[in-house]
CSV table of C-alpha atoms in Angstrom, one decimal:
chain,number,residue,atom,x,y,z
A,1,MET,CA,0.0,0.0,0.0
A,2,ALA,CA,1.4,3.4,-1.0
A,3,PRO,CA,2.2,5.8,2.0
A,4,HIS,CA,-0.6,8.2,1.1
A,5,THR,CA,-3.3,5.8,0.0
A,6,PRO,CA,-6.6,7.0,1.3
A,7,LEU,CA,-8.3,4.7,3.8
A,8,LEU,CA,-12.0,4.4,4.4
A,9,PHE,CA,-12.7,3.0,7.9
A,10,THR,CA,-16.2,1.6,7.8
A,11,ALA,CA,-18.5,1.2,10.9
A,12,VAL,CA,-16.5,3.4,13.2
A,13,ARG,CA,-18.1,4.2,16.6
A,14,THR,CA,-17.5,7.9,17.5
A,15,GLU,CA,-17.5,9.3,21.0
A,16,ASP,CA,-21.1,10.5,20.6
A,17,GLY,CA,-22.2,6.9,20.1
A,18,ARG,CA,-22.9,7.1,16.3
A,19,VAL,CA,-21.5,4.5,13.9
A,20,ARG,CA,-20.0,6.2,10.8
A,21,ASP,CA,-17.6,5.7,8.0
A,22,LEU,CA,-14.4,7.7,8.4
A,23,LEU,CA,-12.2,8.7,5.5
A,24,VAL,CA,-8.5,9.4,6.0
A,25,SER,CA,-6.3,11.0,3.3
A,26,ASP,CA,-2.9,12.5,3.3
A,27,GLY,CA,-2.4,11.8,7.0
A,28,ARG,CA,-5.5,13.7,8.1
A,29,ILE,CA,-9.2,13.1,8.9
A,30,ALA,CA,-10.8,13.9,5.5
A,31,ALA,CA,-14.5,13.2,5.9
A,32,TYR,CA,-17.3,11.4,7.7
A,33,ASP,CA,-19.7,9.3,5.7
A,34,PRO,CA,-18.4,10.5,2.3
A,35,ALA,CA,-20.9,10.3,-0.5
A,36,GLU,CA,-18.2,9.4,-3.0
A,37,PRO,CA,-15.0,8.0,-1.5
A,38,PRO,CA,-11.9,8.3,-3.7
A,39,ALA,CA,-11.7,5.5,-6.3
A,40,ASP,CA,-8.2,4.5,-5.0
A,41,CYS,CA,-9.1,4.3,-1.3
A,42,VAL,CA,-8.7,1.0,0.6
A,43,THR,CA,-11.6,-0.1,2.9
A,44,VAL,CA,-10.9,-1.1,6.5
A,45,ASP,CA,-13.7,-2.7,8.5
A,46,ALA,CA,-13.7,-1.2,12.0
A,47,ALA,CA,-16.6,-3.5,13.0
A,48,GLY,CA,-18.1,-1.0,15.4
A,49,ALA,CA,-14.8,-0.3,17.3
A,50,LEU,CA,-14.6,3.0,19.2
A,51,ALA,CA,-12.3,5.6,17.7
A,52,LEU,CA,-10.3,7.7,20.2
A,53,PRO,CA,-7.4,10.1,19.7
A,54,SER,CA,-4.1,8.3,20.3
A,55,PRO,CA,-2.6,8.8,23.8
A,56,VAL,CA,0.7,10.5,24.6
A,57,ASP,CA,3.2,9.4,27.2
A,58,ALA,CA,4.4,12.8,28.6
A,59,HIS,CA,6.9,11.3,31.1
A,60,ILE,CA,8.9,8.1,30.6
A,61,HIS,CA,12.4,6.8,31.2
A,62,PRO,CA,13.2,4.5,28.3
A,63,ASP,CA,17.0,4.4,29.0
A,64,LYS,CA,16.4,2.6,32.3
A,65,THR,CA,14.0,-0.1,31.0
A,66,THR,CA,14.7,-3.8,30.9
A,67,TRP,CA,11.8,-4.3,28.4
A,68,GLY,CA,12.4,-7.3,26.2
A,69,GLY,CA,15.3,-8.6,28.3
A,70,PRO,CA,15.8,-11.0,31.2
A,71,TRP,CA,14.2,-10.4,34.5
A,72,LEU,CA,16.0,-8.0,36.8
A,73,SER,CA,15.7,-8.5,40.6
A,74,ARG,CA,15.3,-5.2,42.4
A,75,GLU,CA,17.2,-4.1,45.5
A,76,PRO,CA,15.4,-2.9,48.7
A,77,ALA,CA,15.2,0.9,48.8
A,78,HIS,CA,13.9,3.3,51.5
A,79,SER,CA,14.6,6.7,49.9
A,80,LEU,CA,15.0,8.5,46.6
A,81,ARG,CA,18.8,8.4,47.0
A,82,ASP,CA,18.6,4.6,47.6
A,83,LEU,CA,16.7,4.2,44.3
A,84,ILE,CA,19.1,6.4,42.4
A,85,GLU,CA,22.2,4.6,43.7
A,86,GLY,CA,20.6,1.2,43.1
A,87,ASP,CA,19.8,2.2,39.5
A,88,VAL,CA,23.5,3.0,38.9
A,89,ARG,CA,24.5,-0.4,40.2
A,90,ALA,CA,21.9,-2.3,38.2
A,91,ARG,CA,23.1,-0.9,34.9
A,92,SER,CA,26.0,-3.3,35.0
A,93,ARG,CA,23.5,-6.2,35.3
A,94,ILE,CA,21.4,-5.3,32.2
A,95,PRO,CA,23.0,-6.9,29.2
A,96,ALA,CA,21.3,-5.2,26.3
A,97,ALA,CA,22.4,-1.7,25.0
A,98,VAL,CA,20.3,1.3,25.7
A,99,GLY,CA,19.1,1.7,22.1
A,100,GLU,CA,17.9,-1.9,21.9
A,101,ARG,CA,16.0,-1.8,25.2
A,102,ALA,CA,14.5,1.6,24.5
A,103,GLY,CA,13.5,0.6,21.0
A,104,ALA,CA,11.7,-2.5,22.3
A,105,LEU,CA,9.7,-0.4,24.7
A,106,MET,CA,8.9,2.2,22.0
A,107,ASP,CA,7.6,-0.6,19.7
A,108,HIS,CA,5.4,-1.9,22.5
A,109,ALA,CA,4.1,1.6,23.3
A,110,VAL,CA,3.2,2.2,19.7
A,111,ALA,CA,1.4,-1.1,19.4
A,112,ARG,CA,-0.7,0.0,22.4
A,113,GLY,CA,-1.6,3.2,20.8
A,114,THR,CA,1.0,5.7,21.9
A,115,ARG,CA,1.5,8.6,19.5
A,116,ALA,CA,4.4,10.4,21.2
A,117,MET,CA,6.5,10.4,24.3
A,118,ARG,CA,8.7,12.7,26.3
A,119,ALA,CA,11.7,10.6,27.2
A,120,HIS,CA,13.8,11.6,30.3
A,121,VAL,CA,17.3,10.2,29.8
A,122,ASP,CA,20.0,10.1,32.5
A,123,VAL,CA,23.1,12.4,32.0
A,124,ALA,CA,25.9,12.0,34.5
A,125,PRO,CA,29.7,11.4,34.5
A,126,VAL,CA,29.1,7.7,35.3
A,127,HIS,CA,26.9,7.4,32.2
A,128,GLY,CA,28.3,10.0,29.9
A,129,LEU,CA,25.9,10.6,26.9
A,130,SER,CA,25.4,6.9,26.1
A,131,GLY,CA,21.7,7.1,27.1
A,132,VAL,CA,21.0,10.2,25.0
A,133,ARG,CA,22.7,8.7,22.0
A,134,GLY,CA,21.0,5.3,22.4
A,135,VAL,CA,17.5,6.7,22.9
A,136,ARG,CA,18.0,9.2,20.0
A,137,ALA,CA,19.0,6.3,17.7
A,138,ALA,CA,16.0,4.3,18.7
A,139,ALA,CA,13.7,7.2,18.2
A,140,ASP,CA,15.1,8.2,14.8
A,141,ALA,CA,14.7,4.6,13.6
A,142,ARG,CA,11.0,4.9,14.5
A,143,ARG,CA,10.2,8.4,13.5
A,144,HIS,CA,7.5,7.1,11.1
A,145,LEU,CA,5.8,5.5,14.2
A,146,LEU,CA,6.3,7.9,17.1
A,147,ASP,CA,7.3,11.4,18.0
A,148,VAL,CA,10.0,11.4,20.7
A,149,GLN,CA,11.3,14.4,22.7
A,150,ILE,CA,14.4,13.7,24.8
A,151,VAL,CA,15.1,15.4,28.1
A,152,ALA,CA,18.7,15.6,29.3
A,153,PHE,CA,18.0,14.6,32.9
A,154,PRO,CA,20.5,15.0,35.8
A,155,GLN,CA,19.3,11.9,37.8
A,156,LEU,CA,22.3,11.9,40.1
A,157,GLY,CA,22.2,15.6,40.8
A,158,LEU,CA,23.4,18.7,39.0
A,159,ILE,CA,25.3,21.0,41.4
A,160,SER,CA,26.2,18.1,43.7
A,161,GLU,CA,27.6,15.9,40.8
A,162,PRO,CA,30.6,17.8,39.3
A,163,GLY,CA,30.8,17.5,35.5
A,164,THR,CA,27.1,17.1,35.0
A,165,ALA,CA,26.4,20.7,34.0
A,166,GLU,CA,28.9,20.4,31.1
A,167,LEU,CA,27.5,17.1,30.0
A,168,LEU,CA,23.9,18.5,30.0
A,169,GLU,CA,25.0,21.3,27.7
A,170,GLN,CA,26.8,18.7,25.4
A,171,ALA,CA,23.7,16.6,25.4
A,172,LEU,CA,21.7,19.5,24.0
A,173,SER,CA,24.1,19.4,21.0
A,174,GLU,CA,23.9,15.6,20.6
A,175,GLY,CA,20.2,14.7,20.5
A,176,ALA,CA,18.5,16.1,23.5
A,177,ASP,CA,15.6,18.6,23.0
A,178,ILE,CA,14.8,19.7,26.5
A,179,LEU,CA,16.9,20.5,29.6
A,180,GLY,CA,15.9,18.6,32.8
A,181,GLY,CA,16.3,19.3,36.5
A,182,LEU,CA,15.8,17.4,39.7
A,183,ASP,CA,14.8,18.5,43.2
A,184,PRO,CA,17.0,21.6,43.6
A,185,LEU,CA,16.7,21.4,47.4
A,186,GLY,CA,16.2,17.7,48.0
A,187,ILE,CA,19.0,16.4,45.8
A,188,ASP,CA,21.3,19.3,45.3
A,189,GLY,CA,20.6,21.3,48.5
A,190,ASP,CA,21.1,24.4,46.4
A,191,MET,CA,17.9,25.8,44.9
A,192,ASP,CA,19.4,29.0,43.5
A,193,GLY,CA,22.5,27.2,42.2
A,194,GLN,CA,20.5,24.6,40.2
A,195,LEU,CA,17.8,27.0,39.0
A,196,ASP,CA,20.4,29.6,38.0
A,197,PHE,CA,22.0,27.1,35.7
A,198,LEU,CA,18.8,25.7,34.3
A,199,PHE,CA,17.2,29.0,33.4
A,200,ALA,CA,20.4,30.6,32.1
A,201,THR,CA,21.0,27.5,29.9
A,202,ALA,CA,17.4,27.3,28.7
A,203,LEU,CA,17.6,31.0,27.6
A,204,ALA,CA,21.0,30.6,26.0
A,205,ARG,CA,20.2,27.4,24.1
A,206,ASN,CA,16.5,28.3,23.5
A,207,VAL,CA,15.2,25.0,24.9
A,208,PRO,CA,12.3,24.2,27.3
A,209,LEU,CA,12.7,23.0,30.9
A,210,ASP,CA,11.3,19.9,32.6
A,211,ILE,CA,12.1,19.6,36.3
A,212,HIS,CA,11.4,16.6,38.4
A,213,LEU,CA,10.1,17.8,41.8
A,214,HIS,CA,9.6,15.0,44.4
A,215,ASP,CA,10.1,17.3,47.5
A,216,GLY,CA,7.0,17.6,49.5
A,217,GLY,CA,5.6,20.1,52.1
A,218,ALA,CA,6.8,23.7,52.5
A,219,GLY,CA,10.1,23.0,50.8
A,220,GLY,CA,8.4,21.7,47.7
A,221,LEU,CA,6.0,24.6,47.5
A,222,ARG,CA,8.8,27.1,48.0
A,223,GLN,CA,10.5,25.6,44.9
A,224,VAL,CA,7.2,25.7,42.9
A,225,ALA,CA,6.9,29.4,43.7
A,226,GLU,CA,10.5,30.2,42.8
A,227,ILE,CA,10.3,28.3,39.5
A,228,ALA,CA,7.1,30.2,38.7
A,229,ARG,CA,8.7,33.5,39.5
A,230,ARG,CA,11.7,32.8,37.4
A,231,THR,CA,9.6,31.5,34.5
A,232,VAL,CA,7.7,34.8,34.3
A,233,ALA,CA,10.8,36.9,34.7
A,234,ALA,CA,12.6,35.0,31.9
A,235,GLU,CA,9.5,35.1,29.7
A,236,LEU,CA,9.4,31.3,29.4
A,237,ARG,CA,5.7,30.9,29.8
A,238,GLY,CA,4.6,27.7,28.1
A,239,ARG,CA,8.1,26.3,28.1
A,240,VAL,CA,8.5,25.0,31.6
A,241,THR,CA,7.1,21.7,33.0
A,242,LEU,CA,7.2,20.4,36.5
A,243,SER,CA,7.0,16.6,36.8
A,244,HIS,CA,5.4,14.7,39.8
A,245,VAL,CA,5.2,17.8,42.0
A,246,PHE,CA,4.2,15.7,45.0
A,247,CYS,CA,3.9,18.8,47.2
A,248,LEU,CA,0.6,19.8,45.4
A,249,ALA,CA,-1.1,16.5,46.3
A,250,ASP,CA,-1.7,17.6,49.9
A,251,LEU,CA,-3.2,20.9,49.0
A,252,ASP,CA,-6.9,21.7,49.0
A,253,GLY,CA,-9.3,24.7,49.2
A,254,ASP,CA,-7.9,28.1,48.9
A,255,GLU,CA,-4.3,27.0,49.1
A,256,LEU,CA,-4.7,24.7,46.1
A,257,ALA,CA,-6.6,27.4,44.2
A,258,ARG,CA,-3.9,30.0,44.8
A,259,THR,CA,-1.1,27.7,43.8
A,260,ALA,CA,-3.0,26.6,40.7
A,261,GLU,CA,-3.6,30.2,39.7
A,262,LEU,CA,0.2,30.9,40.2
A,263,LEU,CA,1.0,28.0,37.9
A,264,ALA,CA,-1.6,29.0,35.3
A,265,GLU,CA,-0.4,32.6,35.2
A,266,ALA,CA,3.2,31.4,34.7
A,267,GLY,CA,2.2,29.0,32.0
A,268,ILE,CA,3.8,26.1,33.8
A,269,SER,CA,2.6,22.6,32.8
A,270,LEU,CA,2.5,19.5,35.1
A,271,THR,CA,2.9,15.8,34.6
A,272,THR,CA,1.7,13.0,37.0
A,273,CYS,CA,2.1,9.3,36.8
A,274,ALA,CA,-0.3,7.6,39.2
A,275,LEU,CA,2.4,5.2,40.4
A,276,GLY,CA,2.1,2.9,43.4
A,277,ALA,CA,1.9,4.8,46.7
A,278,ASP,CA,3.3,8.0,45.1
A,279,PRO,CA,1.0,11.1,45.5
A,280,VAL,CA,-1.2,11.9,42.5
A,281,LEU,CA,-1.9,15.5,41.4
A,282,PRO,CA,-5.5,16.8,42.0
A,283,THR,CA,-6.0,16.9,38.2
A,284,ALA,CA,-9.6,18.1,38.1
A,285,SER,CA,-8.9,21.1,40.3
A,286,LEU,CA,-5.7,22.0,38.5
A,287,THR,CA,-7.2,21.8,35.0
A,288,GLY,CA,-10.2,23.7,36.3
A,289,HIS,CA,-7.9,26.6,37.1
A,290,GLY,CA,-6.4,26.5,33.6
A,291,VAL,CA,-3.2,24.5,34.4
A,292,LEU,CA,-2.1,22.1,31.6
A,293,VAL,CA,-1.7,18.6,33.1
A,294,ALA,CA,-0.5,15.5,31.3
A,295,ALA,CA,0.4,12.0,32.3
A,296,GLY,CA,3.2,9.5,31.8
A,297,SER,CA,4.5,6.0,32.5
A,298,ASP,CA,7.6,7.1,34.5
A,299,GLY,CA,9.8,4.1,34.8
A,300,VAL,CA,8.9,0.9,33.0
A,301,ARG,CA,10.3,-2.4,34.4
A,302,ASP,CA,13.6,-0.9,35.5
A,303,ALA,CA,15.7,-1.0,38.6
A,304,TRP,CA,13.2,1.3,40.4
A,305,SER,CA,10.2,-0.9,39.9
A,306,PRO,CA,9.1,-4.2,38.3
A,307,PHE,CA,5.9,-2.6,37.1
A,308,GLY,CA,4.9,-0.5,34.1
A,309,ASP,CA,4.2,-1.4,30.5
A,310,GLY,CA,4.2,1.8,28.5
A,311,ASP,CA,0.5,1.4,27.8
A,312,MET,CA,-1.1,4.9,28.2
A,313,ILE,CA,-4.7,3.6,27.9
A,314,ALA,CA,-3.9,1.5,31.0
A,315,ARG,CA,-2.3,4.6,32.5
A,316,ALA,CA,-5.6,6.5,32.1
A,317,HIS,CA,-7.2,3.6,34.0
A,318,LEU,CA,-4.7,4.0,36.8
A,319,LEU,CA,-5.2,7.7,36.9
A,320,ALA,CA,-9.0,7.2,37.1
A,321,TYR,CA,-8.6,4.6,39.9
A,322,ARG,CA,-6.2,6.8,41.9
A,323,THR,CA,-8.4,9.9,41.6
A,324,ASP,CA,-11.5,8.0,42.5
A,325,ALA,CA,-13.2,8.7,39.1
A,326,ARG,CA,-16.7,7.2,39.1
A,327,THR,CA,-18.9,9.1,36.6
A,328,ASP,CA,-18.6,8.8,32.9
A,329,ALA,CA,-17.5,12.4,32.8
A,330,GLU,CA,-14.8,11.9,35.3
A,331,LEU,CA,-13.5,8.8,33.5
A,332,ALA,CA,-13.5,10.5,30.2
A,333,ALA,CA,-11.6,13.4,31.7
A,334,CYS,CA,-8.8,11.0,32.6
A,335,TYR,CA,-8.5,9.9,29.0
A,336,ARG,CA,-8.6,13.5,27.7
A,337,LEU,CA,-5.7,14.3,30.1
A,338,VAL,CA,-3.7,11.4,28.6
A,339,ALA,CA,-4.5,12.2,25.0
A,340,HIS,CA,-5.1,15.9,24.7
A,341,GLY,CA,-3.1,17.1,27.7
A,342,GLY,CA,-0.1,15.1,26.5
A,343,ALA,CA,-0.3,16.4,23.0
A,344,ALA,CA,-0.6,20.0,24.2
A,345,LEU,CA,2.3,19.6,26.6
A,346,LEU,CA,4.5,18.2,23.8
A,347,GLY,CA,3.4,20.9,21.4
A,348,LEU,CA,1.8,18.5,18.9
A,349,PRO,CA,-1.2,19.4,16.7
A,350,GLY,CA,-4.4,18.4,18.5
A,351,SER,CA,-6.2,15.3,17.3
A,352,ARG,CA,-9.8,15.3,18.3
A,353,LEU,CA,-10.9,13.4,15.2
A,354,ALA,CA,-12.4,16.5,13.6
A,355,ILE,CA,-12.1,17.0,9.9
A,356,GLY,CA,-8.6,18.3,9.2
A,357,ASP,CA,-7.1,16.9,12.4
A,358,PRO,CA,-4.1,14.5,12.2
A,359,ALA,CA,-5.2,10.9,11.6
A,360,ASP,CA,-3.6,9.6,14.8
A,361,PHE,CA,-6.2,7.4,16.6
A,362,VAL,CA,-6.9,4.0,18.0
A,363,LEU,CA,-9.9,1.7,17.4
A,364,LEU,CA,-11.0,-0.1,20.6
A,365,ALA,CA,-13.5,-2.7,21.6
A,366,ALA,CA,-15.6,-0.4,23.8
A,367,GLY,CA,-18.9,1.4,23.7
A,368,SER,CA,-17.8,4.6,25.2
A,369,VAL,CA,-14.7,6.5,26.5
A,370,ALA,CA,-15.6,5.7,30.1
A,371,GLU,CA,-15.8,2.0,29.2
A,372,ALA,CA,-12.5,2.1,27.5
A,373,VAL,CA,-10.8,3.6,30.5
A,374,VAL,CA,-12.2,1.0,32.8
A,375,ASP,CA,-11.6,-2.0,30.5
A,376,ARG,CA,-8.3,-0.8,29.0
A,377,PRO,CA,-8.5,-3.0,25.9
A,378,ALA,CA,-5.6,-3.4,23.6
A,379,PRO,CA,-6.3,-1.5,20.4
A,380,ARG,CA,-7.7,-3.5,17.5
A,381,LEU,CA,-6.0,-1.0,15.2
A,382,VAL,CA,-3.5,1.9,15.7
A,383,VAL,CA,-3.5,4.6,13.0
A,384,ARG,CA,-0.5,6.9,12.8
A,385,ALA,CA,-0.5,9.7,10.2
A,386,GLY,CA,-3.2,8.0,8.2
A,387,ARG,CA,-1.5,4.5,8.2
A,388,VAL,CA,-2.4,1.4,10.1
A,389,VAL,CA,0.8,0.7,12.1
A,390,ALA,CA,-0.5,-1.9,14.6
A,391,ARG,CA,-3.2,-4.5,14.8
A,392,ASP,CA,-4.4,-6.4,18.0
A,393,GLY,CA,-1.4,-5.2,20.0
A,394,ARG,CA,1.3,-5.9,17.5
A,395,LEU,CA,3.1,-3.7,14.9
A,396,VAL,CA,2.3,-4.5,11.3
């Protein structure tokens, strides 16, 4: 089949419950129920499957994964520092190269419907730039399947790990798209030192920022406020993301509203991952105040955790479960956050399956968005830029 062959998907169930024929041409949604489909179009029977915009993984660590390889036994860990140090030790026990492991995970994510991902990749003297180079190679080999943004991430610390700052700058010249940060207080013990470097480098290199923030309580909120202040002062609205932001999970009432308004005014986006016992962002309140929130897998079968599978439909399910979503509207909001929130955070063109939108969608065995979130079915078909790229959970 030629790359731009029009496809007519018959018997597609749309979000409003109707069953319609959907024409895709030149990578975009061309028409619904066309009276005269193009003579050269190929018909694909959707058999009543529900069409939903493809999800986006806005926070994942593919350089750490063991996907596709032998089982890795995890070490006990009682703190963030224990996890970081255990991860460094585990790298020597993972036989496959970064690009091979990351590529295997990317293939699986695509087969489960993922349209794009923001990949956080460790940069430190002990690792050099092997992670960035490996993930970049894997992403470039799959550019027809998946959009990948790479964050140069100082997992071992920035100020506290000499040589990391120089490697981060080098990473931005060798495949990384975004500059990452990590707990300026909790890991580096130097909020101003880390943030001075991050914001100065972001401005000098014209790159966005994505900062992991695990610190809770007053210390976490102090960092949120300072990052918001610097974002406005540097005129970086819309180019700064805070990941995890556990300190927001304990807020409610007026304090949550004030913080949400501060973030919205600064144009700071957030990601959450709904992992294990980790705090989960109050997504409904934040989005209600105009804050852009997206979701991600975080680690997938790595030294940190044996769990995770890169399936963002399943992640919408976990987000719904962790936020106690019950109504159809609440369940659907979790899917919108995974699909539309993720696309907006990565700066991708929106795909709401309107005419003219990118033809990036999944076809699922479900009668509604809410049912899809609860049942988390593997897609019958995954469509990327108007081409069928996966069927029944496998790449084609």
